[in-house]
Amino acid sequence: MQQEPSFTLTAGPVIASDRVREALGAQIVYDYDVPFLDRFRRTQEKVAQLFGTQSDVVLMQGEAVLGLEAATRGIVTADTTCLNLVSGVYSKWFGEKLRTLGPKKVIDIEVPFDSAIDPEAVEGAFRDHPEIGMVSVTHCETPSGTLNPIDEIGQIARAHGAMTICDAVSSLGGEPVRVDEWGLDLCVSAPQKCLGAAPGLSMVTVSERAWEVMRGNPNAPRRSYLSLLDWKERWEEQGQYPYTPSVTDVTGLEAACDEILEEGIDQSIERHRHAARACRAGVRAAGLEVWPRTEEIAASCVTAVKVPEGVDEAELRRVTRDRSGVIISGAQGDLVGKVVRIGHMGVVSRSLYPLIGVVAVADAVRELGVPVDLGAAAEAVVAALSEGVSAQA
Ligand SMILES: *Cc1c(COP(=O)(O)O)cnc(C)c1O
């Protein structure tokens, strides 16, 4: 039997803080007893605060893919022209899923997976296709560690009267996500990334406009596990859950929200950015390369590191785990074989975790026969970590 890793530096699920673990270990309670009813409402409000929205937040059971599918089925009809912005594995997958719903048309804007979507191109798409009714975008493409400018994209879509579906699964808590300010109609996230809670829930924000579109969509799921409208009509309007909520996951999520809200959302974001910057500095100092084309689009939640010539990606991860007890994330989709990923989500955005990630990967690369400068890598991470901030520990 393989030992538990000493350090989990993955792209999610990630380790939880003691406080979140204690919450997850709390006694199971009855979902209609007042303390849990209160907890459920409070958790919705806290999640709304993280998202920067006054709109409804639906807490669905099932990890984030459920929320993304529910959002999409809710608003896409046979008459919808969709604009899908493809900058990585998740947005490409989203486009495939979208096509199975039979919308009128799906237009893709695709950029290389080490790049970000240019808002100008989105404007251009609206000029060419004013009929676009929905724009889908992934905020952080976790498989490539890149960010898209959802602030501008959201506002462009809103200005043209189109709905937006935003996948903010890995960015919430680690990057600014301002749903109302940026006009994002359906924004989806999950507890197991930067919030540092357990996988199993989808958090979906739904704007008033999105509710209207859903009510007018004859194909919007009803009496279904995928139904956002069921939540609206039964929970928000009648105080009845459509099905038994996972009390444990909600309890864990509330604790994770409390931690971030007490720290401050901006501080949480800066903590993730700080860790990721230090990691990138270390990767480069080692003589390795980071995957995102520019610093500006490099994500704070995960660092994708290019696998050097002649090294096998799976082997690199295996050696990293065997030699150092550090588990990192592999590549997905079109990036398989090209990158490995060091996560900075939640707890591991603190202290010297980025140092451990960089040293473990660099050490494994060296073991596999590619020279790296381990000393320079360690120096660079420590120097970057000590820059400016003393409150990270
Ligand atoms: C993790 C992730 C998902 C999938 O989340 P699940 O909870 O595994 O369903 C979707 N999109 C992005 C960007 C992610 O990082």
PDB file of N, CA, C and O in Angstrom, residues 169-236:
ATOM      1  N   VAL A 169     -14.581  28.112 -11.056  1.00  0.00           N
ATOM      2  CA  VAL A 169     -14.430  27.022 -10.085  1.00  0.00           C
ATOM      3  C   VAL A 169     -13.123  27.160  -9.314  1.00  0.00           C
ATOM      4  O   VAL A 169     -13.096  27.076  -8.089  1.00  0.00           O
ATOM      5  N   SER A 170     -12.034  27.386 -10.033  1.00  0.00           N
ATOM      6  CA  SER A 170     -10.742  27.381  -9.336  1.00  0.00           C
ATOM      7  C   SER A 170     -10.289  28.781  -8.943  1.00  0.00           C
ATOM      8  O   SER A 170      -9.272  28.919  -8.274  1.00  0.00           O
ATOM      9  N   SER A 171     -11.009  29.811  -9.349  1.00  0.00           N
ATOM     10  CA  SER A 171     -10.515  31.171  -9.086  1.00  0.00           C
ATOM     11  C   SER A 171     -11.123  31.811  -7.845  1.00  0.00           C
ATOM     12  O   SER A 171     -10.489  32.661  -7.217  1.00  0.00           O
ATOM     13  N   LEU A 172     -12.328  31.404  -7.461  1.00  0.00           N
ATOM     14  CA  LEU A 172     -12.980  32.074  -6.330  1.00  0.00           C
ATOM     15  C   LEU A 172     -12.134  31.925  -5.061  1.00  0.00           C
ATOM     16  O   LEU A 172     -11.780  30.817  -4.673  1.00  0.00           O
ATOM     17  N   GLY A 173     -11.809  33.047  -4.457  1.00  0.00           N
ATOM     18  CA  GLY A 173     -10.953  33.036  -3.268  1.00  0.00           C
ATOM     19  C   GLY A 173      -9.494  33.290  -3.604  1.00  0.00           C
ATOM     20  O   GLY A 173      -8.716  33.666  -2.733  1.00  0.00           O
ATOM     21  N   GLY A 174      -9.135  33.075  -4.871  1.00  0.00           N
ATOM     22  CA  GLY A 174      -7.741  33.255  -5.282  1.00  0.00           C
ATOM     23  C   GLY A 174      -7.547  34.360  -6.302  1.00  0.00           C
ATOM     24  O   GLY A 174      -6.420  34.783  -6.562  1.00  0.00           O
ATOM     25  N   GLU A 175      -8.634  34.810  -6.890  1.00  0.00           N
ATOM     26  CA  GLU A 175      -8.620  35.919  -7.854  1.00  0.00           C
ATOM     27  C   GLU A 175      -9.877  36.728  -7.609  1.00  0.00           C
ATOM     28  O   GLU A 175     -10.874  36.193  -7.133  1.00  0.00           O
ATOM     29  N   PRO A 176      -9.859  38.008  -7.963  1.00  0.00           N
ATOM     30  CA  PRO A 176     -11.104  38.774  -7.820  1.00  0.00           C
ATOM     31  C   PRO A 176     -12.206  38.187  -8.704  1.00  0.00           C
ATOM     32  O   PRO A 176     -11.964  37.893  -9.869  1.00  0.00           O
ATOM     33  N   VAL A 177     -13.374  37.984  -8.116  1.00  0.00           N
ATOM     34  CA  VAL A 177     -14.559  37.554  -8.870  1.00  0.00           C
ATOM     35  C   VAL A 177     -15.680  38.475  -8.408  1.00  0.00           C
ATOM     36  O   VAL A 177     -16.111  38.396  -7.259  1.00  0.00           O
ATOM     37  N   ARG A 178     -16.095  39.400  -9.267  1.00  0.00           N
ATOM     38  CA  ARG A 178     -17.113  40.382  -8.864  1.00  0.00           C
ATOM     39  C   ARG A 178     -18.303  40.249  -9.795  1.00  0.00           C
ATOM     40  O   ARG A 178     -18.412  40.931 -10.822  1.00  0.00           O
ATOM     41  N   VAL A 179     -19.160  39.349  -9.420  1.00  0.00           N
ATOM     42  CA  VAL A 179     -20.263  38.927 -10.279  1.00  0.00           C
ATOM     43  C   VAL A 179     -21.155  40.092 -10.695  1.00  0.00           C
ATOM     44  O   VAL A 179     -21.453  40.265 -11.883  1.00  0.00           O
ATOM     45  N   ASP A 180     -21.579  40.909  -9.741  1.00  0.00           N
ATOM     46  CA  ASP A 180     -22.516  41.992 -10.080  1.00  0.00           C
ATOM     47  C   ASP A 180     -21.822  43.087 -10.879  1.00  0.00           C
ATOM     48  O   ASP A 180     -22.353  43.557 -11.891  1.00  0.00           O
ATOM     49  N   GLU A 181     -20.641  43.472 -10.417  1.00  0.00           N
ATOM     50  CA  GLU A 181     -19.922  44.549 -11.091  1.00  0.00           C
ATOM     51  C   GLU A 181     -19.613  44.183 -12.543  1.00  0.00           C
ATOM     52  O   GLU A 181     -19.640  45.042 -13.430  1.00  0.00           O
ATOM     53  N   TRP A 182     -19.314  42.929 -12.787  1.00  0.00           N
ATOM     54  CA  TRP A 182     -18.900  42.510 -14.125  1.00  0.00           C
ATOM     55  C   TRP A 182     -20.049  41.938 -14.943  1.00  0.00           C
ATOM     56  O   TRP A 182     -19.852  41.487 -16.083  1.00  0.00           O
ATOM     57  N   GLY A 183     -21.235  41.930 -14.378  1.00  0.00           N
ATOM     58  CA  GLY A 183     -22.410  41.507 -15.145  1.00  0.00           C
ATOM     59  C   GLY A 183     -22.414  40.031 -15.508  1.00  0.00           C
ATOM     60  O   GLY A 183     -22.876  39.652 -16.585  1.00  0.00           O
ATOM     61  N   LEU A 184     -21.913  39.189 -14.612  1.00  0.00           N
ATOM     62  CA  LEU A 184     -21.904  37.744 -14.895  1.00  0.00           C
ATOM     63  C   LEU A 184     -23.243  37.156 -14.453  1.00  0.00           C
ATOM     64  O   LEU A 184     -23.639  37.303 -13.303  1.00  0.00           O
ATOM     65  N   ASP A 185     -23.949  36.524 -15.366  1.00  0.00           N
ATOM     66  CA  ASP A 185     -25.299  36.058 -15.033  1.00  0.00           C
ATOM     67  C   ASP A 185     -25.294  34.754 -14.255  1.00  0.00           C
ATOM     68  O   ASP A 185     -26.033  34.598 -13.294  1.00  0.00           O
ATOM     69  N   LEU A 186     -24.506  33.815 -14.709  1.00  0.00           N
ATOM     70  CA  LEU A 186     -24.416  32.515 -14.030  1.00  0.00           C
ATOM     71  C   LEU A 186     -22.939  32.241 -13.793  1.00  0.00           C
ATOM     72  O   LEU A 186     -22.170  32.098 -14.741  1.00  0.00           O
ATOM     73  N   CYS A 187     -22.564  32.252 -12.537  1.00  0.00           N
ATOM     74  CA  CYS A 187     -21.162  32.056 -12.218  1.00  0.00           C
ATOM     75  C   CYS A 187     -21.083  30.846 -11.295  1.00  0.00           C
ATOM     76  O   CYS A 187     -21.838  30.740 -10.328  1.00  0.00           O
ATOM     77  N   VAL A 188     -20.201  29.935 -11.632  1.00  0.00           N
ATOM     78  CA  VAL A 188     -20.159  28.643 -10.925  1.00  0.00           C
ATOM     79  C   VAL A 188     -18.813  28.478 -10.229  1.00  0.00           C
ATOM     80  O   VAL A 188     -17.764  28.750 -10.810  1.00  0.00           O
ATOM     81  N   SER A 189     -18.869  28.031  -8.979  1.00  0.00           N
ATOM     82  CA  SER A 189     -17.633  27.684  -8.294  1.00  0.00           C
ATOM     83  C   SER A 189     -17.845  26.448  -7.429  1.00  0.00           C
ATOM     84  O   SER A 189     -18.923  25.832  -7.462  1.00  0.00           O
ATOM     85  N   ALA A 190     -16.810  26.089  -6.699  1.00  0.00           N
ATOM     86  CA  ALA A 190     -16.840  24.859  -5.907  1.00  0.00           C
ATOM     87  C   ALA A 190     -15.970  25.031  -4.669  1.00  0.00           C
ATOM     88  O   ALA A 190     -15.080  25.869  -4.651  1.00  0.00           O
ATOM     89  N   PRO A 191     -16.242  24.221  -3.641  1.00  0.00           N
ATOM     90  CA  PRO A 191     -15.500  24.409  -2.380  1.00  0.00           C
ATOM     91  C   PRO A 191     -14.069  23.868  -2.387  1.00  0.00           C
ATOM     92  O   PRO A 191     -13.272  24.264  -1.555  1.00  0.00           O
ATOM     93  N   GLN A 192     -13.748  22.954  -3.292  1.00  0.00           N
ATOM     94  CA  GLN A 192     -12.511  22.180  -3.115  1.00  0.00           C
ATOM     95  C   GLN A 192     -11.290  22.781  -3.778  1.00  0.00           C
ATOM     96  O   GLN A 192     -10.282  22.113  -3.940  1.00  0.00           O
ATOM     97  N   LYS A 193     -11.402  24.052  -4.184  1.00  0.00           N
ATOM     98  CA  LYS A 193     -10.227  24.678  -4.799  1.00  0.00           C
ATOM     99  C   LYS A 193      -9.690  25.736  -3.820  1.00  0.00           C
ATOM    100  O   LYS A 193      -9.284  25.364  -2.745  1.00  0.00           O
ATOM    101  N   CYS A 194      -9.728  27.011  -4.181  1.00  0.00           N
ATOM    102  CA  CYS A 194      -9.098  28.007  -3.294  1.00  0.00           C
ATOM    103  C   CYS A 194      -9.798  28.153  -1.943  1.00  0.00           C
ATOM    104  O   CYS A 194      -9.220  28.682  -0.996  1.00  0.00           O
ATOM    105  N   LEU A 195     -11.043  27.721  -1.837  1.00  0.00           N
ATOM    106  CA  LEU A 195     -11.732  27.849  -0.546  1.00  0.00           C
ATOM    107  C   LEU A 195     -11.271  26.769   0.436  1.00  0.00           C
ATOM    108  O   LEU A 195     -11.447  26.905   1.642  1.00  0.00           O
ATOM    109  N   GLY A 196     -10.726  25.701  -0.065  1.00  0.00           N
ATOM    110  CA  GLY A 196     -10.148  24.682   0.803  1.00  0.00           C
ATOM    111  C   GLY A 196     -11.153  23.863   1.598  1.00  0.00           C
ATOM    112  O   GLY A 196     -10.886  23.469   2.727  1.00  0.00           O
ATOM    113  N   ALA A 197     -12.306  23.578   1.015  1.00  0.00           N
ATOM    114  CA  ALA A 197     -13.263  22.678   1.662  1.00  0.00           C
ATOM    115  C   ALA A 197     -13.375  21.392   0.812  1.00  0.00           C
ATOM    116  O   ALA A 197     -12.537  21.145  -0.049  1.00  0.00           O
ATOM    117  N   ALA A 198     -14.396  20.601   1.077  1.00  0.00           N
ATOM    118  CA  ALA A 198     -14.461  19.283   0.437  1.00  0.00           C
ATOM    119  C   ALA A 198     -15.167  19.332  -0.916  1.00  0.00           C
ATOM    120  O   ALA A 198     -16.084  20.129  -1.111  1.00  0.00           O
ATOM    121  N   PRO A 199     -14.780  18.471  -1.853  1.00  0.00           N
ATOM    122  CA  PRO A 199     -15.528  18.393  -3.105  1.00  0.00           C
ATOM    123  C   PRO A 199     -16.916  17.823  -2.835  1.00  0.00           C
ATOM    124  O   PRO A 199     -17.106  17.050  -1.897  1.00  0.00           O
ATOM    125  N   GLY A 200     -17.877  18.216  -3.649  1.00  0.00           N
ATOM    126  CA  GLY A 200     -19.223  17.668  -3.476  1.00  0.00           C
ATOM    127  C   GLY A 200     -20.325  18.684  -3.662  1.00  0.00           C
ATOM    128  O   GLY A 200     -21.493  18.322  -3.720  1.00  0.00           O
ATOM    129  N   LEU A 201     -19.969  19.970  -3.755  1.00  0.00           N
ATOM    130  CA  LEU A 201     -20.996  20.991  -3.951  1.00  0.00           C
ATOM    131  C   LEU A 201     -20.660  21.848  -5.165  1.00  0.00           C
ATOM    132  O   LEU A 201     -19.502  22.031  -5.507  1.00  0.00           O
ATOM    133  N   SER A 202     -21.720  22.389  -5.764  1.00  0.00           N
ATOM    134  CA  SER A 202     -21.595  23.444  -6.774  1.00  0.00           C
ATOM    135  C   SER A 202     -22.215  24.688  -6.199  1.00  0.00           C
ATOM    136  O   SER A 202     -23.310  24.628  -5.632  1.00  0.00           O
ATOM    137  N   MET A 203     -21.559  25.807  -6.369  1.00  0.00           N
ATOM    138  CA  MET A 203     -22.159  27.087  -5.973  1.00  0.00           C
ATOM    139  C   MET A 203     -22.452  27.860  -7.250  1.00  0.00           C
ATOM    140  O   MET A 203     -21.542  28.105  -8.034  1.00  0.00           O
ATOM    141  N   VAL A 204     -23.706  28.223  -7.442  1.00  0.00           N
ATOM    142  CA  VAL A 204     -24.099  28.865  -8.700  1.00  0.00           C
ATOM    143  C   VAL A 204     -24.797  30.186  -8.399  1.00  0.00           C
ATOM    144  O   VAL A 204     -25.800  30.204  -7.681  1.00  0.00           O
ATOM    145  N   THR A 205     -24.267  31.282  -8.942  1.00  0.00           N
ATOM    146  CA  THR A 205     -24.983  32.558  -8.816  1.00  0.00           C
ATOM    147  C   THR A 205     -25.929  32.679 -10.007  1.00  0.00           C
ATOM    148  O   THR A 205     -25.583  32.303 -11.131  1.00  0.00           O
ATOM    149  N   VAL A 206     -27.121  33.208  -9.741  1.00  0.00           N
ATOM    150  CA  VAL A 206     -28.115  33.345 -10.814  1.00  0.00           C
ATOM    151  C   VAL A 206     -28.679  34.760 -10.782  1.00  0.00           C
ATOM    152  O   VAL A 206     -29.321  35.161  -9.806  1.00  0.00           O
ATOM    153  N   SER A 207     -28.456  35.517 -11.845  1.00  0.00           N
ATOM    154  CA  SER A 207     -28.958  36.895 -11.909  1.00  0.00           C
ATOM    155  C   SER A 207     -30.466  36.888 -12.167  1.00  0.00           C
ATOM    156  O   SER A 207     -31.034  35.876 -12.608  1.00  0.00           O
ATOM    157  N   GLU A 208     -31.110  38.016 -11.910  1.00  0.00           N
ATOM    158  CA  GLU A 208     -32.545  38.142 -12.203  1.00  0.00           C
ATOM    159  C   GLU A 208     -32.828  37.856 -13.679  1.00  0.00           C
ATOM    160  O   GLU A 208     -33.801  37.196 -14.028  1.00  0.00           O
ATOM    161  N   ARG A 209     -31.937  38.385 -14.524  1.00  0.00           N
ATOM    162  CA  ARG A 209     -32.111  38.159 -15.968  1.00  0.00           C
ATOM    163  C   ARG A 209     -32.049  36.675 -16.294  1.00  0.00           C
ATOM    164  O   ARG A 209     -32.798  36.175 -17.129  1.00  0.00           O
ATOM    165  N   ALA A 210     -31.134  35.987 -15.623  1.00  0.00           N
ATOM    166  CA  ALA A 210     -30.998  34.549 -15.898  1.00  0.00           C
ATOM    167  C   ALA A 210     -32.247  33.791 -15.445  1.00  0.00           C
ATOM    168  O   ALA A 210     -32.706  32.877 -16.133  1.00  0.00           O
ATOM    169  N   TRP A 211     -32.823  34.191 -14.301  1.00  0.00           N
ATOM    170  CA  TRP A 211     -34.080  33.538 -13.874  1.00  0.00           C
ATOM    171  C   TRP A 211     -35.175  33.755 -14.916  1.00  0.00           C
ATOM    172  O   TRP A 211     -35.931  32.834 -15.233  1.00  0.00           O
ATOM    173  N   GLU A 212     -35.220  34.966 -15.439  1.00  0.00           N
ATOM    174  CA  GLU A 212     -36.255  35.251 -16.457  1.00  0.00           C
ATOM    175  C   GLU A 212     -36.070  34.367 -17.683  1.00  0.00           C
ATOM    176  O   GLU A 212     -37.036  33.801 -18.205  1.00  0.00           O
ATOM    177  N   VAL A 213     -34.822  34.278 -18.143  1.00  0.00           N
ATOM    178  CA  VAL A 213     -34.556  33.451 -19.325  1.00  0.00           C
ATOM    179  C   VAL A 213     -34.945  31.998 -19.035  1.00  0.00           C
ATOM    180  O   VAL A 213     -35.561  31.321 -19.853  1.00  0.00           O
ATOM    181  N   MET A 214     -34.597  31.536 -17.839  1.00  0.00           N
ATOM    182  CA  MET A 214     -34.908  30.136 -17.489  1.00  0.00           C
ATOM    183  C   MET A 214     -36.406  29.887 -17.451  1.00  0.00           C
ATOM    184  O   MET A 214     -36.889  28.859 -17.929  1.00  0.00           O
ATOM    185  N   ARG A 215     -37.128  30.837 -16.864  1.00  0.00           N
ATOM    186  CA  ARG A 215     -38.589  30.653 -16.782  1.00  0.00           C
ATOM    187  C   ARG A 215     -39.204  30.593 -18.175  1.00  0.00           C
ATOM    188  O   ARG A 215     -40.224  29.940 -18.384  1.00  0.00           O
ATOM    189  N   GLY A 216     -38.560  31.292 -19.121  1.00  0.00           N
ATOM    190  CA  GLY A 216     -39.086  31.293 -20.487  1.00  0.00           C
ATOM    191  C   GLY A 216     -38.562  30.150 -21.335  1.00  0.00           C
ATOM    192  O   GLY A 216     -38.896  30.058 -22.514  1.00  0.00           O
ATOM    193  N   ASN A 217     -37.709  29.316 -20.762  1.00  0.00           N
ATOM    194  CA  ASN A 217     -37.111  28.218 -21.531  1.00  0.00           C
ATOM    195  C   ASN A 217     -37.890  26.929 -21.286  1.00  0.00           C
ATOM    196  O   ASN A 217     -37.824  26.358 -20.206  1.00  0.00           O
ATOM    197  N   PRO A 218     -38.624  26.463 -22.289  1.00  0.00           N
ATOM    198  CA  PRO A 218     -39.432  25.256 -22.082  1.00  0.00           C
ATOM    199  C   PRO A 218     -38.582  24.024 -21.756  1.00  0.00           C
ATOM    200  O   PRO A 218     -39.073  23.063 -21.167  1.00  0.00           O
ATOM    201  N   ASN A 219     -37.300  24.085 -22.149  1.00  0.00           N
ATOM    202  CA  ASN A 219     -36.428  22.922 -21.905  1.00  0.00           C
ATOM    203  C   ASN A 219     -35.632  23.028 -20.605  1.00  0.00           C
ATOM    204  O   ASN A 219     -34.833  22.138 -20.301  1.00  0.00           O
ATOM    205  N   ALA A 220     -35.832  24.105 -19.870  1.00  0.00           N
ATOM    206  CA  ALA A 220     -35.092  24.228 -18.607  1.00  0.00           C
ATOM    207  C   ALA A 220     -35.495  23.072 -17.699  1.00  0.00           C
ATOM    208  O   ALA A 220     -36.684  22.774 -17.560  1.00  0.00           O
ATOM    209  N   PRO A 221     -34.523  22.382 -17.086  1.00  0.00           N
ATOM    210  CA  PRO A 221     -34.881  21.225 -16.255  1.00  0.00           C
ATOM    211  C   PRO A 221     -35.837  21.594 -15.123  1.00  0.00           C
ATOM    212  O   PRO A 221     -35.704  22.660 -14.506  1.00  0.00           O
ATOM    213  N   ARG A 222     -36.798  20.734 -14.899  1.00  0.00           N
ATOM    214  CA  ARG A 222     -37.738  20.868 -13.775  1.00  0.00           C
ATOM    215  C   ARG A 222     -37.894  19.502 -13.136  1.00  0.00           C
ATOM    216  O   ARG A 222     -37.804  18.495 -13.812  1.00  0.00           O
ATOM    217  N   ARG A 223     -38.187  19.499 -11.837  1.00  0.00           N
ATOM    218  CA  ARG A 223     -38.291  18.232 -11.104  1.00  0.00           C
ATOM    219  C   ARG A 223     -37.104  17.351 -11.459  1.00  0.00           C
ATOM    220  O   ARG A 223     -37.242  16.190 -11.817  1.00  0.00           O
ATOM    221  N   SER A 224     -35.949  17.969 -11.388  1.00  0.00           N
ATOM    222  CA  SER A 224     -34.727  17.307 -11.825  1.00  0.00           C
ATOM    223  C   SER A 224     -33.592  17.731 -10.913  1.00  0.00           C
ATOM    224  O   SER A 224     -33.600  18.830 -10.352  1.00  0.00           O
ATOM    225  N   TYR A 225     -32.634  16.849 -10.785  1.00  0.00           N
ATOM    226  CA  TYR A 225     -31.437  17.158 -10.018  1.00  0.00           C
ATOM    227  C   TYR A 225     -30.668  18.308 -10.652  1.00  0.00           C
ATOM    228  O   TYR A 225     -29.859  18.958 -10.018  1.00  0.00           O
ATOM    229  N   LEU A 226     -30.914  18.550 -11.927  1.00  0.00           N
ATOM    230  CA  LEU A 226     -30.218  19.606 -12.663  1.00  0.00           C
ATOM    231  C   LEU A 226     -30.990  20.920 -12.640  1.00  0.00           C
ATOM    232  O   LEU A 226     -30.625  21.855 -13.326  1.00  0.00           O
ATOM    233  N   SER A 227     -32.067  20.974 -11.873  1.00  0.00           N
ATOM    234  CA  SER A 227     -32.945  22.130 -11.977  1.00  0.00           C
ATOM    235  C   SER A 227     -32.593  23.241 -10.994  1.00  0.00           C
ATOM    236  O   SER A 227     -32.725  23.086  -9.781  1.00  0.00           O
ATOM    237  N   LEU A 228     -32.169  24.365 -11.527  1.00  0.00           N
ATOM    238  CA  LEU A 228     -31.995  25.559 -10.699  1.00  0.00           C
ATOM    239  C   LEU A 228     -33.358  26.135 -10.331  1.00  0.00           C
ATOM    240  O   LEU A 228     -33.556  26.651  -9.232  1.00  0.00           O
ATOM    241  N   LEU A 229     -34.302  26.016 -11.268  1.00  0.00           N
ATOM    242  CA  LEU A 229     -35.651  26.552 -11.011  1.00  0.00           C
ATOM    243  C   LEU A 229     -36.317  25.860  -9.833  1.00  0.00           C
ATOM    244  O   LEU A 229     -37.067  26.484  -9.077  1.00  0.00           O
ATOM    245  N   ASP A 230     -36.056  24.564  -9.658  1.00  0.00           N
ATOM    246  CA  ASP A 230     -36.605  23.865  -8.489  1.00  0.00           C
ATOM    247  C   ASP A 230     -36.112  24.518  -7.203  1.00  0.00           C
ATOM    248  O   ASP A 230     -36.878  24.689  -6.246  1.00  0.00           O
ATOM    249  N   TRP A 231     -34.838  24.861  -7.197  1.00  0.00           N
ATOM    250  CA  TRP A 231     -34.288  25.518  -6.005  1.00  0.00           C
ATOM    251  C   TRP A 231     -34.952  26.869  -5.782  1.00  0.00           C
ATOM    252  O   TRP A 231     -35.302  27.240  -4.666  1.00  0.00           O
ATOM    253  N   LYS A 232     -35.131  27.586  -6.867  1.00  0.00           N
ATOM    254  CA  LYS A 232     -35.741  28.911  -6.757  1.00  0.00           C
ATOM    255  C   LYS A 232     -37.163  28.778  -6.219  1.00  0.00           C
ATOM    256  O   LYS A 232     -37.552  29.458  -5.274  1.00  0.00           O
ATOM    257  N   GLU A 233     -37.939  27.895  -6.840  1.00  0.00           N
ATOM    258  CA  GLU A 233     -39.362  27.822  -6.492  1.00  0.00           C
ATOM    259  C   GLU A 233     -39.598  27.116  -5.164  1.00  0.00           C
ATOM    260  O   GLU A 233     -40.475  27.502  -4.390  1.00  0.00           O
ATOM    261  N   ARG A 234     -38.815  26.094  -4.900  1.00  0.00           N
ATOM    262  CA  ARG A 234     -39.086  25.340  -3.674  1.00  0.00           C
ATOM    263  C   ARG A 234     -38.338  25.911  -2.478  1.00  0.00           C
ATOM    264  O   ARG A 234     -38.914  26.127  -1.423  1.00  0.00           O
ATOM    265  N   TRP A 235     -37.055  26.128  -2.637  1.00  0.00           N
ATOM    266  CA  TRP A 235     -36.283  26.601  -1.481  1.00  0.00           C
ATOM    267  C   TRP A 235     -36.477  28.106  -1.256  1.00  0.00           C
ATOM    268  O   TRP A 235     -36.887  28.537  -0.182  1.00  0.00           O
ATOM    269  N   GLU A 236     -36.222  28.919  -2.268  1.00  0.00           N
ATOM    270  CA  GLU A 236     -36.285  30.374  -2.066  1.00  0.00           C
ATOM    271  C   GLU A 236     -37.718  30.837  -1.809  1.00  0.00           C
ATOM    272  O   GLU A 236     -37.941  31.754  -1.037  1.00  0.00           O
TER     273      GLU A 236
END
